[in-house]
Amino acid sequence: MIPPPTTSTSARFVIVGPPPSGRPRRAAGPGSSPRRVGAVHTTRIRDLVRGRGGRLRLAYTRSARGGRVDALIARFRAENPEVEVVAETGWTAPNVAGLLAGRLDAAFVRPPVPEPGLTCRIVDTEELLLAVPAGHPLAAGRRRLDRAEVVDLPAVMWPRENGPGMFDRTIAQIWPDEGFRLVRQEPDDEQLLRAVAEGDAVAAVPAGRARALTVPGVRLRRFTAPTPTVNIGLAWRRGTTNLAVRRLAALLAAD
């Protein structure tokens, strides 16, 4: 006796053998075949092992762009196209805090950075220039300035908490005998130069940043020897296991 046909709507039908068209059957559900998915995962794992995959959470520092900094990252991107570089820009102090908290993998900073949990390597060294108003007596001529000429001049600077190491290093080289007279604070180098252009004060600015901004009404002057300088460094957590960071550090060491 043949049983009556079922009325259930949940019955499943299984096709045995190749489909009528003779074409290979596609896997059920969205996405690629298991074989292709497995190949993709294998490739990604191989890239991670070689340090060519993964993510690099990177922070630039506001006072240094261009030159060796940008060249280093451009080379890293070219040699590691599978690494996702997630970049932001901040002052040295918040960049260091981001590294220590594990929010960043690597960051450009202004040394010295006295943090035992971090490794810091110098990327570049910049000369410090004095920005003076175009109408100031020190703006005339081409001779280099002596430190004694800037003692007690009204000065504008960014807040020390943004980068204590660079702040102290700048003051110690240009105003070594406590002749620094701060009359105004501004948040960044561009605003420093605008304050100088207004005729209110002078400011010490890294050469690369000062020349890139070119604010009208400002003249840049060099100092007599010893030339004041500031460094730009790359920092990361000591003992990091992020292979992308290791490859970036290796590029810096080979430069």
Coordinates of N, CA and C in Angstrom, one line a residue:
M1 N 0.8 -1.2 0.0 CA 0.0 0.0 0.0 C 0.9 1.2 0.0
I2 N 0.6 2.2 -0.9 CA 1.4 3.4 -1.0 C 0.9 4.4 0.0
P3 N 1.8 5.0 0.8 CA 1.3 6.0 1.8 C 0.9 7.3 1.1
P4 N 0.0 8.0 1.7 CA -0.5 9.2 1.1 C 0.6 10.3 1.2
P5 N 0.5 11.2 0.2 CA 1.5 12.3 0.2 C 1.5 13.2 1.5
T6 N 2.7 13.6 1.9 CA 2.7 14.4 3.2 C 2.3 15.8 2.9
T7 N 1.7 16.5 3.9 CA 1.3 17.9 3.8 C 2.2 18.8 4.5
S8 N 3.3 18.3 5.1 CA 4.2 19.2 5.8 C 5.0 20.2 4.9
T9 N 5.1 21.4 5.4 CA 5.8 22.4 4.6 C 7.3 22.4 5.0
S10 N 7.8 21.5 5.9 CA 9.2 21.5 6.3 C 9.9 20.4 5.6
A11 N 9.3 19.7 4.7 CA 10.0 18.5 4.1 C 11.2 19.0 3.3
R12 N 12.4 18.3 3.3 CA 13.6 18.6 2.5 C 13.7 17.6 1.4
F13 N 14.2 18.1 0.3 CA 14.4 17.3 -0.9 C 15.9 17.2 -1.2
V14 N 16.4 16.0 -1.4 CA 17.8 15.8 -1.7 C 18.0 15.3 -3.1
I15 N 18.8 16.0 -3.9 CA 19.1 15.6 -5.2 C 20.3 14.7 -5.2
V16 N 20.2 13.5 -5.8 CA 21.3 12.6 -5.8 C 21.9 12.7 -7.2
G17 N 23.2 12.8 -7.3 CA 23.9 12.9 -8.6 C 24.0 14.3 -9.1
P18 N 24.7 14.5 -10.2 CA 24.9 15.8 -10.8 C 23.7 16.6 -11.1
P19 N 23.7 17.9 -11.1 CA 22.5 18.6 -11.5 C 22.2 18.4 -13.0
P20 N 21.0 18.7 -13.4 CA 20.6 18.4 -14.8 C 21.5 19.1 -15.8
S21 N 22.0 20.3 -15.5 CA 22.8 21.0 -16.5 C 24.2 20.4 -16.6
G22 N 24.6 19.5 -15.7 CA 25.9 19.0 -15.8 C 27.0 19.9 -15.1
R23 N 26.6 21.1 -14.7 CA 27.6 22.0 -14.1 C 27.8 21.6 -12.6
P24 N 29.0 21.8 -12.1 CA 29.3 21.5 -10.7 C 28.3 22.3 -9.7
R25 N 27.9 21.6 -8.7 CA 27.0 22.2 -7.8 C 27.7 23.2 -6.9
R26 N 27.1 24.4 -6.7 CA 27.6 25.4 -5.8 C 27.3 25.1 -4.3
A27 N 28.2 25.5 -3.4 CA 27.9 25.3 -2.0 C 26.7 26.1 -1.6
A28 N 26.0 25.5 -0.6 CA 24.8 26.2 -0.1 C 25.3 27.4 0.7
G29 N 24.5 28.4 0.6 CA 24.7 29.6 1.4 C 25.6 30.6 0.7
P30 N 25.8 31.8 1.2 CA 26.6 32.9 0.5 C 28.1 32.6 0.7
G31 N 28.9 33.2 -0.1 CA 30.3 33.1 0.0 C 31.0 32.2 -1.0
S32 N 32.2 31.9 -0.8 CA 33.0 31.1 -1.7 C 32.9 29.6 -1.3
S33 N 33.5 28.8 -2.1 CA 33.5 27.4 -1.8 C 34.4 27.1 -0.6
P34 N 34.2 26.0 0.2 CA 35.1 25.8 1.3 C 36.5 25.7 0.9
R35 N 36.8 25.2 -0.3 CA 38.2 25.1 -0.7 C 38.8 26.4 -0.9
R36 N 38.0 27.3 -1.5 CA 38.6 28.7 -1.7 C 38.7 29.5 -0.4
V37 N 37.7 29.3 0.5 CA 37.8 30.0 1.8 C 39.0 29.5 2.5
G38 N 39.3 28.2 2.5 CA 40.4 27.7 3.2 C 41.7 28.2 2.6
A39 N 41.8 28.4 1.3 CA 43.0 28.9 0.7 C 43.2 30.4 1.1
V40 N 42.1 31.2 1.2 CA 42.2 32.6 1.6 C 42.8 32.6 3.0
H41 N 42.2 31.8 3.9 CA 42.7 31.8 5.3 C 44.1 31.4 5.4
T42 N 44.5 30.4 4.6 CA 45.9 29.9 4.6 C 46.8 31.1 4.2
T43 N 46.4 31.8 3.2 CA 47.2 32.9 2.7 C 47.4 34.0 3.8
R44 N 46.2 34.3 4.5 CA 46.3 35.3 5.5 C 47.2 34.9 6.7
I45 N 47.1 33.6 7.0 CA 47.9 33.1 8.1 C 49.4 33.2 7.7
R46 N 49.7 32.8 6.5 CA 51.1 32.9 6.0 C 51.6 34.4 6.0
D47 N 50.7 35.3 5.6 CA 51.1 36.7 5.6 C 51.3 37.2 7.1
L48 N 50.5 36.8 8.0 CA 50.7 37.2 9.4 C 52.0 36.6 9.9
V49 N 52.3 35.4 9.6 CA 53.6 34.8 10.1 C 54.8 35.5 9.6
R50 N 54.7 36.0 8.3 CA 55.8 36.7 7.7 C 55.7 38.2 8.1
G51 N 54.8 38.6 8.8 CA 54.7 40.1 9.2 C 54.1 40.9 8.1
R52 N 53.4 40.3 7.1 CA 52.9 41.1 6.0 C 51.4 41.4 6.1
G53 N 50.8 40.8 7.1 CA 49.4 41.1 7.3 C 49.1 41.8 8.6
G54 N 47.9 41.8 9.0 CA 47.5 42.4 10.3 C 47.3 43.9 10.2
R55 N 47.4 44.5 11.3 CA 47.0 45.9 11.5 C 48.1 46.7 12.2
L56 N 48.4 47.9 11.8 CA 49.4 48.8 12.4 C 48.6 50.0 12.8
R57 N 48.4 50.2 14.1 CA 47.7 51.4 14.6 C 48.8 52.4 14.9
L58 N 48.9 53.4 14.1 CA 50.0 54.4 14.1 C 49.6 55.8 14.4
A59 N 50.4 56.5 15.1 CA 50.1 57.9 15.4 C 51.3 58.8 15.0
Y60 N 51.1 59.8 14.2 CA 52.1 60.8 13.9 C 52.1 61.8 15.0
T61 N 53.1 62.7 15.0 CA 53.2 63.8 16.0 C 52.9 65.1 15.2
R62 N 52.2 66.0 15.8 CA 51.7 67.2 15.1 C 52.9 68.1 14.6
S63 N 54.0 68.0 15.3 CA 55.1 68.9 15.0 C 56.1 68.4 13.9
A64 N 55.8 67.2 13.4 CA 56.8 66.6 12.4 C 56.0 65.8 11.4
R65 N 56.0 66.3 10.2 CA 55.5 65.6 9.0 C 56.4 65.9 7.8
G66 N 56.4 65.0 6.9 CA 57.3 65.1 5.7 C 58.7 64.5 6.0
G67 N 59.6 64.7 5.1 CA 61.0 64.2 5.3 C 61.1 62.7 5.6
R68 N 61.9 62.3 6.5 CA 62.1 60.9 6.8 C 60.9 60.2 7.4
V69 N 60.1 61.0 8.1 CA 58.9 60.4 8.7 C 58.0 59.8 7.6
D70 N 57.6 60.7 6.7 CA 56.7 60.2 5.6 C 57.4 59.2 4.7
A71 N 58.7 59.4 4.5 CA 59.4 58.4 3.6 C 59.4 57.0 4.2
L72 N 59.6 57.0 5.6 CA 59.6 55.7 6.2 C 58.2 55.0 6.1
I73 N 57.2 55.7 6.3 CA 55.8 55.1 6.2 C 55.5 54.7 4.8
A74 N 55.9 55.6 3.8 CA 55.6 55.3 2.4 C 56.3 54.0 2.0
R75 N 57.5 53.8 2.5 CA 58.3 52.6 2.2 C 57.6 51.4 2.8
F76 N 57.2 51.5 4.1 CA 56.5 50.4 4.8 C 55.3 50.0 4.1
R77 N 54.5 51.0 3.7 CA 53.2 50.7 2.9 C 53.5 49.9 1.6
A78 N 54.6 50.4 0.9 CA 54.9 49.8 -0.4 C 55.4 48.3 -0.2
E79 N 56.1 48.0 0.9 CA 56.7 46.7 1.1 C 55.7 45.8 1.9
N80 N 54.7 46.4 2.5 CA 53.7 45.6 3.2 C 52.3 46.0 2.9
P81 N 51.9 45.7 1.6 CA 50.5 46.2 1.2 C 49.4 45.5 1.9
E82 N 49.7 44.3 2.5 CA 48.6 43.6 3.2 C 48.4 44.1 4.6
V83 N 49.2 45.0 5.1 CA 49.0 45.5 6.5 C 48.1 46.7 6.4
E84 N 47.1 46.6 7.2 CA 46.1 47.8 7.4 C 46.7 48.8 8.3
V85 N 47.1 50.0 7.8 CA 47.6 51.0 8.6 C 46.5 52.0 9.0
V86 N 46.3 52.0 10.3 CA 45.2 52.9 10.8 C 45.9 54.1 11.5
A87 N 45.9 55.3 10.9 CA 46.8 56.4 11.3 C 45.9 57.5 11.9
E88 N 46.6 58.2 12.9 CA 46.0 59.4 13.5 C 47.2 60.3 13.8
T89 N 46.8 61.5 14.3 CA 47.9 62.5 14.6 C 47.6 63.1 16.0
G90 N 48.7 63.2 16.8 CA 48.5 63.7 18.2 C 49.8 64.3 18.7
W91 N 49.8 64.9 19.8 CA 51.0 65.4 20.5 C 51.8 64.2 21.1
T92 N 53.0 64.4 21.5 CA 53.8 63.3 22.0 C 53.2 62.7 23.3
A93 N 52.7 63.5 24.2 CA 52.2 63.0 25.5 C 51.0 62.1 25.2
P94 N 50.0 62.4 24.5 CA 48.9 61.5 24.2 C 49.3 60.3 23.4
N95 N 50.3 60.5 22.5 CA 50.8 59.3 21.7 C 51.4 58.3 22.7
V96 N 52.2 58.8 23.6 CA 52.9 57.9 24.6 C 51.8 57.2 25.4
A97 N 50.8 57.9 25.9 CA 49.7 57.3 26.6 C 49.0 56.3 25.8
G98 N 48.8 56.5 24.5 CA 48.1 55.5 23.7 C 48.9 54.2 23.6
L99 N 50.2 54.4 23.5 CA 51.1 53.2 23.4 C 51.0 52.4 24.7
L100 N 51.1 53.1 25.9 CA 51.1 52.4 27.1 C 49.8 51.7 27.4
A101 N 48.7 52.3 26.9 CA 47.4 51.7 27.1 C 47.1 50.6 26.2
G102 N 47.9 50.4 25.1 CA 47.7 49.4 24.2 C 46.7 49.8 23.0
R103 N 46.4 51.1 23.0 CA 45.5 51.6 21.9 C 46.3 51.8 20.6
L104 N 47.6 52.1 20.7 CA 48.4 52.3 19.6 C 49.5 51.2 19.5
D105 N 50.0 50.9 18.3 CA 51.1 49.9 18.2 C 52.4 50.6 18.0
A106 N 52.4 51.8 17.4 CA 53.6 52.6 17.2 C 53.3 54.0 17.1
A107 N 54.2 54.9 17.4 CA 53.9 56.3 17.4 C 55.1 57.1 17.2
F108 N 55.0 58.2 16.4 CA 56.1 59.2 16.3 C 56.0 60.1 17.5
V109 N 57.2 60.4 18.1 CA 57.2 61.2 19.3 C 58.4 62.1 19.3
R110 N 58.4 63.1 20.2 CA 59.6 64.0 20.3 C 60.3 63.6 21.6
P111 N 61.5 62.9 21.4 CA 62.3 62.5 22.6 C 62.8 63.8 23.3
P112 N 63.3 63.6 24.6 CA 63.3 62.3 25.3 C 62.0 61.8 25.8
V113 N 61.8 60.5 25.8 CA 60.6 59.9 26.3 C 61.0 58.9 27.4
P114 N 61.1 59.3 28.7 CA 61.6 58.4 29.7 C 60.5 57.4 30.2
E115 N 60.1 56.5 29.4 CA 59.2 55.5 29.8 C 59.9 54.1 29.6
P116 N 60.1 53.4 30.7 CA 60.8 52.1 30.6 C 60.0 51.0 29.8
G117 N 58.7 51.2 29.7 CA 57.9 50.2 29.0 C 58.0 50.4 27.5
L118 N 58.7 51.5 27.0 CA 58.7 51.7 25.5 C 60.1 51.7 25.0
T119 N 60.2 51.3 23.7 CA 61.4 51.4 23.0 C 61.3 52.6 22.0
C120 N 62.3 53.5 22.0 CA 62.3 54.7 21.1 C 63.5 54.7 20.3
R121 N 63.4 54.9 19.0 CA 64.5 55.0 18.1 C 64.4 56.3 17.3
I122 N 65.6 57.0 17.2 CA 65.6 58.3 16.5 C 65.4 58.1 15.0
V123 N 64.4 58.9 14.4 CA 64.1 58.9 13.0 C 64.9 60.0 12.3
D124 N 64.9 61.2 12.9 CA 65.5 62.3 12.3 C 65.8 63.4 13.3
T125 N 66.7 64.3 13.0 CA 67.1 65.4 13.8 C 66.8 66.7 13.1
E126 N 66.2 67.7 13.7 CA 65.9 68.9 13.1 C 66.5 70.1 13.8
E127 N 66.9 71.1 13.0 CA 67.4 72.3 13.6 C 66.3 73.2 14.1
L128 N 66.5 73.8 15.3 CA 65.5 74.7 15.8 C 65.8 76.1 15.3
L129 N 64.8 76.8 14.8 CA 64.9 78.2 14.3 C 64.1 79.1 15.2
L130 N 64.5 80.4 15.1 CA 63.8 81.4 15.9 C 62.9 82.1 14.9
A131 N 61.6 82.1 15.2 CA 60.7 82.9 14.3 C 60.5 84.3 15.0
V132 N 60.7 85.3 14.2 CA 60.6 86.7 14.7 C 59.7 87.5 13.8
P133 N 59.0 88.5 14.3 CA 58.1 89.3 13.5 C 59.0 90.0 12.4
A134 N 58.4 90.2 11.2 CA 59.1 90.8 10.1 C 59.7 92.2 10.4
G135 N 59.0 92.9 11.3 CA 59.5 94.3 11.6 C 60.4 94.3 12.8
H136 N 60.8 93.2 13.4 CA 61.7 93.2 14.6 C 63.1 93.4 14.2
P137 N 63.9 94.1 15.0 CA 65.3 94.3 14.7 C 66.1 93.0 14.4
L138 N 65.7 91.9 15.0 CA 66.5 90.7 14.8 C 66.1 90.1 13.4
A139 N 65.1 90.6 12.7 CA 64.7 90.1 11.4 C 65.6 90.5 10.3
A140 N 66.4 91.6 10.5 CA 67.2 92.2 9.5 C 68.6 91.4 9.4
G141 N 69.1 91.4 8.2 CA 70.4 90.8 7.9 C 70.3 89.3 7.8
R142 N 71.5 88.7 7.6 CA 71.6 87.2 7.4 C 72.4 86.5 8.5
R143 N 73.0 87.3 9.4 CA 73.9 86.7 10.4 C 73.1 85.8 11.3
R144 N 73.8 84.9 11.9 CA 73.1 84.0 12.9 C 73.0 84.7 14.2
L145 N 72.0 84.3 15.0 CA 71.7 85.0 16.3 C 72.5 84.3 17.4
D146 N 72.9 85.1 18.3 CA 73.5 84.6 19.6 C 72.4 84.5 20.6
R147 N 72.6 83.5 21.5 CA 71.6 83.3 22.6 C 71.3 84.5 23.4
A148 N 72.4 85.3 23.6 CA 72.2 86.5 24.5 C 71.2 87.5 23.9
E149 N 71.0 87.4 22.6 CA 70.1 88.4 21.9 C 68.7 88.1 22.2
V150 N 68.4 86.9 22.6 CA 66.9 86.5 22.8 C 66.5 86.4 24.2
V151 N 67.5 86.6 25.1 CA 67.2 86.6 26.6 C 66.1 87.6 26.9
D152 N 65.1 87.2 27.6 CA 64.0 88.1 28.1 C 63.1 88.6 27.0
L153 N 63.3 88.2 25.8 CA 62.3 88.6 24.7 C 61.0 87.9 25.0
P154 N 59.9 88.6 24.8 CA 58.6 87.9 24.9 C 58.5 86.7 24.0
A155 N 58.1 85.6 24.5 CA 58.1 84.4 23.8 C 56.7 83.7 23.8
V156 N 56.4 83.0 22.7 CA 55.1 82.2 22.7 C 55.5 80.8 22.5
M157 N 54.8 79.9 23.2 CA 55.1 78.5 23.2 C 53.8 77.7 23.3
W158 N 53.9 76.4 22.9 CA 52.7 75.5 23.2 C 52.8 75.0 24.6
P159 N 51.7 74.4 25.1 CA 51.7 73.9 26.5 C 52.7 72.8 26.8
R160 N 53.4 72.9 27.8 CA 54.5 71.9 28.1 C 53.9 70.5 28.2
E161 N 52.7 70.3 28.7 CA 52.1 69.0 28.9 C 51.9 68.3 27.6
N162 N 52.0 69.0 26.4 CA 51.8 68.3 25.1 C 53.1 67.4 24.8
G163 N 54.2 67.9 25.3 CA 55.5 67.1 25.0 C 56.6 67.7 26.0
P164 N 56.6 67.2 27.2 CA 57.5 67.8 28.2 C 59.0 67.7 27.8
G165 N 59.4 66.5 27.2 CA 60.8 66.4 26.8 C 61.2 67.4 25.8
M166 N 60.4 67.6 24.8 CA 60.8 68.6 23.7 C 60.8 70.0 24.3
F167 N 59.8 70.3 25.1 CA 59.6 71.6 25.7 C 60.9 72.0 26.5
D168 N 61.3 71.1 27.4 CA 62.5 71.3 28.2 C 63.8 71.4 27.4
R169 N 63.9 70.5 26.4 CA 65.1 70.5 25.5 C 65.2 71.8 24.8
T170 N 64.1 72.3 24.3 CA 64.1 73.6 23.5 C 64.5 74.8 24.4
I171 N 63.9 74.9 25.6 CA 64.3 76.0 26.5 C 65.7 75.9 26.9
A172 N 66.2 74.7 27.2 CA 67.6 74.5 27.7 C 68.6 74.9 26.6
Q173 N 68.3 74.7 25.4 CA 69.2 75.1 24.3 C 69.2 76.5 23.9
I174 N 68.1 77.2 23.9 CA 68.0 78.5 23.4 C 68.0 79.6 24.6
W175 N 67.4 79.2 25.7 CA 67.4 80.1 26.9 C 68.0 79.4 28.0
P176 N 69.3 79.1 28.0 CA 70.0 78.2 29.0 C 70.1 78.9 30.4
D177 N 70.0 80.2 30.4 CA 70.3 80.9 31.7 C 69.1 81.5 32.3
E178 N 68.0 80.8 32.2 CA 66.7 81.2 32.7 C 66.2 82.6 32.2
G179 N 66.5 82.8 30.9 CA 66.1 84.0 30.2 C 64.8 83.9 29.4
F180 N 64.1 82.8 29.7 CA 62.9 82.5 28.9 C 61.7 83.2 29.5
R181 N 61.0 84.1 28.8 CA 59.9 84.9 29.3 C 58.7 84.6 28.5
L182 N 57.9 83.6 29.0 CA 56.7 83.2 28.3 C 55.6 84.2 28.5
V183 N 55.0 84.7 27.4 CA 53.9 85.7 27.5 C 52.6 85.2 26.9
R184 N 52.7 84.0 26.2 CA 51.5 83.6 25.5 C 51.7 82.1 25.1
Q185 N 50.6 81.4 25.2 CA 50.6 80.0 24.8 C 49.6 79.8 23.6
E186 N 50.0 78.9 22.7 CA 49.2 78.6 21.5 C 49.2 77.0 21.3
P187 N 48.2 76.4 20.7 CA 48.1 75.0 20.7 C 49.0 74.3 19.8
D188 N 49.5 74.9 18.7 CA 50.4 74.2 17.8 C 51.3 75.2 17.1
D189 N 52.2 74.7 16.2 CA 53.2 75.5 15.5 C 52.6 76.6 14.6
E190 N 51.5 76.2 13.9 CA 50.9 77.2 13.0 C 50.4 78.4 13.8
Q191 N 49.8 78.2 15.0 CA 49.3 79.3 15.8 C 50.4 80.0 16.4
L192 N 51.5 79.3 16.7 CA 52.7 80.0 17.2 C 53.2 81.1 16.2
L193 N 53.3 80.7 15.0 CA 53.8 81.6 13.9 C 52.8 82.7 13.7
R194 N 51.5 82.4 13.8 CA 50.6 83.5 13.6 C 50.7 84.5 14.7
A195 N 51.0 84.0 15.9 CA 51.2 85.0 17.1 C 52.4 85.8 16.8
V196 N 53.5 85.2 16.3 CA 54.7 85.9 16.0 C 54.4 87.0 14.9
A197 N 53.6 86.6 13.9 CA 53.3 87.6 12.8 C 52.6 88.8 13.4
E198 N 51.8 88.6 14.4 CA 51.1 89.8 15.0 C 52.0 90.7 15.7
G199 N 53.3 90.3 15.9 CA 54.3 91.2 16.5 C 54.4 91.1 18.0
D200 N 53.7 90.1 18.6 CA 53.7 90.0 20.1 C 54.9 89.3 20.7
A201 N 55.5 88.4 19.9 CA 56.6 87.6 20.6 C 57.4 86.9 19.5
V202 N 58.5 86.2 20.0 CA 59.3 85.3 19.2 C 58.9 83.9 19.6
A203 N 59.3 82.9 18.7 CA 59.1 81.5 19.0 C 60.1 80.6 18.4
A204 N 60.4 79.5 19.1 CA 61.4 78.5 18.6 C 60.5 77.4 17.9
V205 N 60.9 77.1 16.7 CA 60.1 76.2 15.9 C 61.0 75.2 15.1
P206 N 60.7 73.9 15.0 CA 61.5 73.0 14.2 C 61.6 73.5 12.8
A207 N 62.7 73.4 12.1 CA 62.9 74.0 10.8 C 61.9 73.4 9.8
G208 N 61.7 72.1 9.8 CA 60.8 71.5 8.8 C 59.4 72.1 8.9
R209 N 58.9 72.2 10.1 CA 57.5 72.7 10.3 C 57.5 74.2 10.0
A210 N 58.4 74.9 10.4 CA 58.4 76.4 10.2 C 58.5 76.7 8.7
R211 N 59.3 76.0 7.9 CA 59.4 76.3 6.5 C 58.2 75.8 5.7
A212 N 57.6 74.8 6.2 CA 56.4 74.3 5.5 C 55.2 75.2 5.7
L213 N 55.1 75.8 6.8 CA 53.9 76.6 7.1 C 54.0 78.0 6.4
T214 N 55.1 78.6 6.3 CA 55.3 79.9 5.6 C 54.2 80.9 5.9
V215 N 54.1 81.3 7.1 CA 53.2 82.3 7.5 C 53.7 83.7 7.2
P216 N 52.9 84.5 6.5 CA 53.3 85.9 6.1 C 53.6 86.7 7.4
G217 N 54.6 87.6 7.3 CA 54.9 88.5 8.4 C 55.9 87.9 9.4
V218 N 56.5 86.7 9.1 CA 57.4 86.0 10.0 C 58.7 85.8 9.3
R219 N 59.8 86.0 10.0 CA 61.2 85.8 9.5 C 61.8 84.7 10.3
L220 N 62.5 83.8 9.7 CA 63.1 82.6 10.4 C 64.6 82.9 10.5
R221 N 65.2 82.8 11.7 CA 66.6 83.0 11.9 C 67.3 81.8 12.5
R222 N 68.5 81.6 12.1 CA 69.3 80.5 12.7 C 70.2 81.0 13.8
F223 N 70.6 80.1 14.7 CA 71.5 80.4 15.8 C 72.9 80.1 15.6
T224 N 73.8 80.7 16.3 CA 75.2 80.4 16.3 C 75.4 79.0 16.9
A225 N 76.6 78.4 16.7 CA 76.9 77.1 17.3 C 77.0 77.2 18.8
P226 N 76.6 76.2 19.5 CA 76.1 74.9 19.0 C 74.7 75.0 18.5
T227 N 74.4 74.5 17.3 CA 73.1 74.6 16.7 C 72.1 73.8 17.6
P228 N 71.0 74.5 18.0 CA 70.0 73.9 18.8 C 69.2 72.9 17.8
T229 N 68.9 71.7 18.4 CA 68.2 70.7 17.6 C 67.1 70.0 18.4
V230 N 66.2 69.4 17.8 CA 65.2 68.5 18.4 C 65.1 67.2 17.6
N231 N 64.9 66.1 18.2 CA 64.8 64.8 17.5 C 63.3 64.4 17.3
I232 N 63.1 63.6 16.3 CA 61.8 62.9 16.0 C 62.1 61.4 16.2
G233 N 61.3 60.8 17.0 CA 61.6 59.3 17.2 C 60.3 58.5 16.9
L234 N 60.6 57.2 16.7 CA 59.5 56.2 16.6 C 59.5 55.4 17.9
A235 N 58.4 55.3 18.5 CA 58.3 54.5 19.8 C 57.3 53.4 19.6
W236 N 57.5 52.3 20.4 CA 56.6 51.2 20.4 C 56.8 50.5 21.8
R237 N 55.8 49.6 22.1 CA 55.9 48.9 23.4 C 57.1 47.9 23.4
R238 N 57.8 47.9 24.4 CA 59.0 47.0 24.6 C 58.5 45.5 24.5
G239 N 59.1 44.7 23.7 CA 58.7 43.3 23.7 C 57.4 43.0 22.9
T240 N 57.0 44.0 22.0 CA 55.8 43.8 21.2 C 55.9 42.5 20.4
T241 N 54.7 41.9 20.2 CA 54.6 40.7 19.4 C 54.0 41.0 18.0
N242 N 53.7 42.3 17.8 CA 53.1 42.7 16.6 C 54.1 42.7 15.5
L243 N 54.0 41.8 14.5 CA 55.0 41.6 13.5 C 55.1 42.8 12.5
A244 N 54.0 43.5 12.4 CA 54.0 44.7 11.5 C 54.9 45.8 12.2
V245 N 54.9 45.9 13.5 CA 55.7 46.8 14.2 C 57.2 46.4 14.1
R246 N 57.5 45.1 14.2 CA 58.8 44.7 14.0 C 59.4 44.9 12.6
R247 N 58.6 44.8 11.6 CA 59.0 45.1 10.3 C 59.3 46.6 10.1
L248 N 58.4 47.4 10.7 CA 58.6 48.9 10.6 C 59.9 49.2 11.3
A249 N 60.2 48.7 12.5 CA 61.4 48.9 13.2 C 62.6 48.5 12.4
A250 N 62.5 47.3 11.7 CA 63.6 46.8 10.9 C 63.9 47.8 9.7
L251 N 62.9 48.3 9.1 CA 63.1 49.3 8.1 C 63.8 50.6 8.6
L252 N 63.4 51.0 9.8 CA 64.1 52.2 10.4 C 65.6 51.9 10.7
A253 N 65.8 50.7 11.2 CA 67.2 50.3 11.5 C 68.1 50.2 10.3
A254 N 67.5 49.8 9.1 CA 68.2 49.6 7.9 C 68.4 50.9 7.1
D255 N 67.7 52.0 7.6 CA 67.8 53.3 6.8 C 69.1 53.9 7.0

